Amino acid sequence: MSAPPYPQQGYPPQQGYPPQQGYPPQQGYPPQQGYPPQQGYPPSSAPPGYDGKQQIGATPTTTMIVRDTQVQPNDYLGFAIFVTICCCLPLGIVALIKASEVQSRSRDGDYNGARESSKSAKSWSICGLICGIIMWVAAAVFLVIYLVFIVQKVKDVIAEDIDTENSSF
């Protein structure tokens, strides 16, 4: 499949506009001549950087990168986020701070500090979880007692209304 032929004279004139003269067809450019050699530079047969003087070069050095391959301790970040959202906000925030310290200390190479922060994040998260469970259970017990008290009070009020209506007849 070949490409469709293109018009030689450009686009057809548009309605309401006078026809425009197009550019004359371009002829091929004459071949370019080479540039003359620049003054002050050695001939092209010389190696790069050669100026006829003795070169003094730096000796190559070897760079060795040493990395510790210790494993980063667990940061308990997910546990801390769960405690913050679902259980106990203040203790969860402390656990989040300790969890972020694990990552930064491990990145800095302080693995002992990272382990300490990991233990601290875990203990703050556990404390927050326990406090949260205690608060949820206490809230549920309080709600049940409150509802029982309200239901009993409503029953007493209804009974009094019935007694006063019966005694008035």
PDB file of C-alpha atoms in Angstrom:
ATOM      1  CA  MET A   1       0.000   0.000   0.000  1.00  0.00           C
ATOM      2  CA  SER A   2       1.560   3.288  -1.023  1.00  0.00           C
ATOM      3  CA  ALA A   3       1.060   6.721   0.479  1.00  0.00           C
ATOM      4  CA  PRO A   4      -1.476   9.013  -1.220  1.00  0.00           C
ATOM      5  CA  PRO A   5       0.067  11.577  -3.574  1.00  0.00           C
ATOM      6  CA  TYR A   6       0.417  15.079  -2.165  1.00  0.00           C
ATOM      7  CA  PRO A   7      -0.581  18.128  -4.225  1.00  0.00           C
ATOM      8  CA  GLN A   8       2.313  19.950  -5.868  1.00  0.00           C
ATOM      9  CA  GLN A   9       0.965  23.492  -5.432  1.00  0.00           C
ATOM     10  CA  GLY A  10      -0.061  23.379  -1.770  1.00  0.00           C
ATOM     11  CA  TYR A  11      -3.572  23.645  -0.424  1.00  0.00           C
ATOM     12  CA  PRO A  12      -6.558  24.718  -2.525  1.00  0.00           C
ATOM     13  CA  PRO A  13      -7.710  28.324  -2.020  1.00  0.00           C
ATOM     14  CA  GLN A  14     -10.312  28.887   0.688  1.00  0.00           C
ATOM     15  CA  GLN A  15     -13.664  30.498  -0.018  1.00  0.00           C
ATOM     16  CA  GLY A  16     -13.715  34.239   0.584  1.00  0.00           C
ATOM     17  CA  TYR A  17      -9.933  34.613   0.363  1.00  0.00           C
ATOM     18  CA  PRO A  18      -7.925  35.537  -2.725  1.00  0.00           C
ATOM     19  CA  PRO A  19      -5.519  32.872  -4.009  1.00  0.00           C
ATOM     20  CA  GLN A  20      -2.014  33.143  -2.543  1.00  0.00           C
ATOM     21  CA  GLN A  21       1.247  32.768  -4.360  1.00  0.00           C
ATOM     22  CA  GLY A  22       3.183  29.791  -3.080  1.00  0.00           C
ATOM     23  CA  TYR A  23       6.898  29.559  -2.530  1.00  0.00           C
ATOM     24  CA  PRO A  24       8.966  28.475  -5.519  1.00  0.00           C
ATOM     25  CA  PRO A  25      10.089  24.858  -5.358  1.00  0.00           C
ATOM     26  CA  GLN A  26      13.347  24.409  -3.451  1.00  0.00           C
ATOM     27  CA  GLN A  27      16.316  23.104  -5.289  1.00  0.00           C
ATOM     28  CA  GLY A  28      18.811  20.882  -3.548  1.00  0.00           C
ATOM     29  CA  TYR A  29      21.436  22.639  -1.477  1.00  0.00           C
ATOM     30  CA  PRO A  30      24.971  22.586  -2.800  1.00  0.00           C
ATOM     31  CA  PRO A  31      27.246  20.168  -0.961  1.00  0.00           C
ATOM     32  CA  GLN A  32      28.955  21.641   2.084  1.00  0.00           C
ATOM     33  CA  GLN A  33      32.683  22.116   1.996  1.00  0.00           C
ATOM     34  CA  GLY A  34      34.814  21.104   4.938  1.00  0.00           C
ATOM     35  CA  TYR A  35      35.753  23.726   7.475  1.00  0.00           C
ATOM     36  CA  PRO A  36      39.301  25.075   7.431  1.00  0.00           C
ATOM     37  CA  PRO A  37      41.526  23.972  10.347  1.00  0.00           C
ATOM     38  CA  GLN A  38      41.337  26.279  13.351  1.00  0.00           C
ATOM     39  CA  GLN A  39      44.394  28.269  14.348  1.00  0.00           C
ATOM     40  CA  GLY A  40      46.272  27.357  17.514  1.00  0.00           C
ATOM     41  CA  TYR A  41      45.286  23.706  17.663  1.00  0.00           C
ATOM     42  CA  PRO A  42      47.529  20.744  16.874  1.00  0.00           C
ATOM     43  CA  PRO A  43      46.931  18.865  13.642  1.00  0.00           C
ATOM     44  CA  SER A  44      44.187  16.280  13.684  1.00  0.00           C
ATOM     45  CA  SER A  45      46.676  13.395  13.723  1.00  0.00           C
ATOM     46  CA  ALA A  46      47.768  14.258  17.285  1.00  0.00           C
ATOM     47  CA  PRO A  47      46.095  12.401  20.159  1.00  0.00           C
ATOM     48  CA  PRO A  48      43.572  14.406  22.182  1.00  0.00           C
ATOM     49  CA  GLY A  49      45.137  16.566  24.872  1.00  0.00           C
ATOM     50  CA  TYR A  50      48.611  16.372  23.395  1.00  0.00           C
ATOM     51  CA  ASP A  51      50.416  19.674  23.288  1.00  0.00           C
ATOM     52  CA  GLY A  52      54.011  18.468  23.048  1.00  0.00           C
ATOM     53  CA  LYS A  53      54.658  18.674  26.790  1.00  0.00           C
ATOM     54  CA  GLN A  54      54.933  15.871  29.304  1.00  0.00           C
ATOM     55  CA  GLN A  55      51.589  15.129  30.881  1.00  0.00           C
ATOM     56  CA  ILE A  56      51.290  14.451  34.571  1.00  0.00           C
ATOM     57  CA  GLY A  57      48.236  12.405  35.436  1.00  0.00           C
ATOM     58  CA  ALA A  58      46.701  11.409  38.708  1.00  0.00           C
ATOM     59  CA  THR A  59      47.014   7.818  39.688  1.00  0.00           C
ATOM     60  CA  PRO A  60      43.689   6.013  39.773  1.00  0.00           C
ATOM     61  CA  THR A  61      42.333   5.308  43.222  1.00  0.00           C
ATOM     62  CA  THR A  62      40.011   2.583  44.361  1.00  0.00           C
ATOM     63  CA  THR A  63      36.939   3.555  46.328  1.00  0.00           C
ATOM     64  CA  MET A  64      35.470   0.907  48.579  1.00  0.00           C
ATOM     65  CA  ILE A  65      31.946   1.251  49.921  1.00  0.00           C
ATOM     66  CA  VAL A  66      31.278  -0.669  53.110  1.00  0.00           C
ATOM     67  CA  ARG A  67      27.682  -1.344  54.059  1.00  0.00           C
ATOM     68  CA  ASP A  68      26.417  -3.082  57.112  1.00  0.00           C
ATOM     69  CA  THR A  69      24.180  -5.956  56.186  1.00  0.00           C
ATOM     70  CA  GLN A  70      22.308  -6.057  59.457  1.00  0.00           C
ATOM     71  CA  VAL A  71      18.594  -6.543  59.170  1.00  0.00           C
ATOM     72  CA  GLN A  72      16.374  -3.647  60.187  1.00  0.00           C
ATOM     73  CA  PRO A  73      14.363  -4.547  63.276  1.00  0.00           C
ATOM     74  CA  ASN A  74      10.581  -4.704  63.020  1.00  0.00           C
ATOM     75  CA  ASP A  75       9.142  -1.200  63.363  1.00  0.00           C
ATOM     76  CA  TYR A  76       5.587  -2.272  64.345  1.00  0.00           C
ATOM     77  CA  LEU A  77       4.225   0.605  62.254  1.00  0.00           C
ATOM     78  CA  GLY A  78       1.040  -1.220  61.274  1.00  0.00           C
ATOM     79  CA  PHE A  79       0.359  -2.170  64.883  1.00  0.00           C
ATOM     80  CA  ALA A  80       0.933   1.449  65.959  1.00  0.00           C
ATOM     81  CA  ILE A  81      -1.439   2.746  63.274  1.00  0.00           C
ATOM     82  CA  PHE A  82      -4.129   0.266  64.354  1.00  0.00           C
ATOM     83  CA  VAL A  83      -3.751   1.276  68.005  1.00  0.00           C
ATOM     84  CA  THR A  84      -3.884   4.965  67.078  1.00  0.00           C
ATOM     85  CA  ILE A  85      -7.056   4.638  65.002  1.00  0.00           C
ATOM     86  CA  CYS A  86      -9.006   1.981  66.923  1.00  0.00           C
ATOM     87  CA  CYS A  87      -7.840   1.879  70.511  1.00  0.00           C
ATOM     88  CA  CYS A  88      -6.070   4.703  72.277  1.00  0.00           C
ATOM     89  CA  LEU A  89      -5.029   7.830  70.414  1.00  0.00           C
ATOM     90  CA  PRO A  90      -2.407   9.257  72.836  1.00  0.00           C
ATOM     91  CA  LEU A  91      -0.518   5.991  73.308  1.00  0.00           C
ATOM     92  CA  GLY A  92      -0.841   5.224  69.605  1.00  0.00           C
ATOM     93  CA  ILE A  93       0.809   8.529  68.695  1.00  0.00           C
ATOM     94  CA  VAL A  94       3.768   7.713  70.945  1.00  0.00           C
ATOM     95  CA  ALA A  95       3.980   4.270  69.314  1.00  0.00           C
ATOM     96  CA  LEU A  96       3.941   5.906  65.848  1.00  0.00           C
ATOM     97  CA  ILE A  97       6.823   8.199  66.817  1.00  0.00           C
ATOM     98  CA  LYS A  98       8.850   5.247  68.119  1.00  0.00           C
ATOM     99  CA  ALA A  99       8.072   3.245  64.967  1.00  0.00           C
ATOM    100  CA  SER A 100       9.368   6.059  62.762  1.00  0.00           C
ATOM    101  CA  GLU A 101      12.516   6.260  64.916  1.00  0.00           C
ATOM    102  CA  VAL A 102      13.237   2.609  64.072  1.00  0.00           C
ATOM    103  CA  GLN A 103      13.378   3.412  60.358  1.00  0.00           C
ATOM    104  CA  SER A 104      15.481   6.558  60.711  1.00  0.00           C
ATOM    105  CA  ARG A 105      17.965   5.018  63.164  1.00  0.00           C
ATOM    106  CA  SER A 106      18.351   1.925  61.016  1.00  0.00           C
ATOM    107  CA  ARG A 107      18.941   4.094  57.944  1.00  0.00           C
ATOM    108  CA  ASP A 108      21.616   6.040  59.866  1.00  0.00           C
ATOM    109  CA  GLY A 109      23.361   2.812  60.901  1.00  0.00           C
ATOM    110  CA  ASP A 110      22.408   2.973  64.593  1.00  0.00           C
ATOM    111  CA  TYR A 111      21.163  -0.603  64.863  1.00  0.00           C
ATOM    112  CA  ASN A 112      21.264  -0.721  68.664  1.00  0.00           C
ATOM    113  CA  GLY A 113      19.132   2.427  68.847  1.00  0.00           C
ATOM    114  CA  ALA A 114      16.810   0.951  66.218  1.00  0.00           C
ATOM    115  CA  ARG A 115      16.346  -2.186  68.315  1.00  0.00           C
ATOM    116  CA  GLU A 116      15.577  -0.076  71.390  1.00  0.00           C
ATOM    117  CA  SER A 117      13.037   1.993  69.456  1.00  0.00           C
ATOM    118  CA  SER A 118      11.503  -1.219  68.093  1.00  0.00           C
ATOM    119  CA  LYS A 119      11.013  -2.609  71.603  1.00  0.00           C
ATOM    120  CA  SER A 120       9.627   0.734  72.730  1.00  0.00           C
ATOM    121  CA  ALA A 121       7.195   0.928  69.782  1.00  0.00           C
ATOM    122  CA  LYS A 122       5.980  -2.597  70.530  1.00  0.00           C
ATOM    123  CA  SER A 123       5.476  -1.910  74.240  1.00  0.00           C
ATOM    124  CA  TRP A 124       3.650   1.407  73.606  1.00  0.00           C
ATOM    125  CA  SER A 125       1.428  -0.337  71.057  1.00  0.00           C
ATOM    126  CA  ILE A 126       0.598  -3.157  73.475  1.00  0.00           C
ATOM    127  CA  CYS A 127      -0.160  -0.656  76.256  1.00  0.00           C
ATOM    128  CA  GLY A 128      -2.396   1.294  73.888  1.00  0.00           C
ATOM    129  CA  LEU A 129      -4.175  -1.890  72.810  1.00  0.00           C
ATOM    130  CA  ILE A 130      -4.813  -2.946  76.407  1.00  0.00           C
ATOM    131  CA  CYS A 131      -6.028   0.533  77.384  1.00  0.00           C
ATOM    132  CA  GLY A 132      -8.251   0.635  74.309  1.00  0.00           C
ATOM    133  CA  ILE A 133      -9.790  -2.745  75.088  1.00  0.00           C
ATOM    134  CA  ILE A 134     -10.412  -1.700  78.685  1.00  0.00           C
ATOM    135  CA  MET A 135     -12.019   1.567  77.530  1.00  0.00           C
ATOM    136  CA  TRP A 136     -14.245  -0.200  74.969  1.00  0.00           C
ATOM    137  CA  VAL A 137     -15.374  -2.784  77.521  1.00  0.00           C
ATOM    138  CA  ALA A 138     -16.000  -0.087  80.143  1.00  0.00           C
ATOM    139  CA  ALA A 139     -17.979   1.957  77.614  1.00  0.00           C
ATOM    140  CA  ALA A 140     -20.080  -1.083  76.689  1.00  0.00           C
ATOM    141  CA  VAL A 141     -20.778  -1.885  80.366  1.00  0.00           C
ATOM    142  CA  PHE A 142     -21.631   1.737  81.074  1.00  0.00           C
ATOM    143  CA  LEU A 143     -23.966   1.813  78.060  1.00  0.00           C
ATOM    144  CA  VAL A 144     -25.745  -1.373  79.164  1.00  0.00           C
ATOM    145  CA  ILE A 145     -26.149  -0.080  82.732  1.00  0.00           C
ATOM    146  CA  TYR A 146     -27.348   3.281  81.454  1.00  0.00           C
ATOM    147  CA  LEU A 147     -29.895   1.692  79.125  1.00  0.00           C
ATOM    148  CA  VAL A 148     -31.142  -0.637  81.851  1.00  0.00           C
ATOM    149  CA  PHE A 149     -31.503   2.346  84.209  1.00  0.00           C
ATOM    150  CA  ILE A 150     -33.359   4.351  81.551  1.00  0.00           C
ATOM    151  CA  VAL A 151     -35.658   1.437  80.705  1.00  0.00           C
ATOM    152  CA  GLN A 152     -36.422   0.892  84.404  1.00  0.00           C
ATOM    153  CA  LYS A 153     -37.068   4.598  84.891  1.00  0.00           C
ATOM    154  CA  VAL A 154     -39.395   4.675  81.859  1.00  0.00           C
ATOM    155  CA  LYS A 155     -41.272   1.635  83.199  1.00  0.00           C
ATOM    156  CA  ASP A 156     -41.671   3.373  86.577  1.00  0.00           C
ATOM    157  CA  VAL A 157     -42.978   6.555  84.934  1.00  0.00           C
ATOM    158  CA  ILE A 158     -45.442   4.576  82.812  1.00  0.00           C
ATOM    159  CA  ALA A 159     -46.600   2.634  85.863  1.00  0.00           C
ATOM    160  CA  GLU A 160     -47.156   5.875  87.813  1.00  0.00           C
ATOM    161  CA  ASP A 161     -49.180   7.336  84.937  1.00  0.00           C
ATOM    162  CA  ILE A 162     -51.339   4.226  84.766  1.00  0.00           C
ATOM    163  CA  ASP A 163     -51.864   4.269  88.555  1.00  0.00           C
ATOM    164  CA  THR A 164     -52.846   7.948  88.557  1.00  0.00           C
ATOM    165  CA  GLU A 165     -55.259   7.419  85.689  1.00  0.00           C
ATOM    166  CA  ASN A 166     -56.856   4.413  87.396  1.00  0.00           C
ATOM    167  CA  SER A 167     -57.173   6.194  90.742  1.00  0.00           C
ATOM    168  CA  SER A 168     -58.824   9.239  89.185  1.00  0.00           C
ATOM    169  CA  PHE A 169     -61.783   7.164  87.983  1.00  0.00           C
TER     170      PHE A 169
END
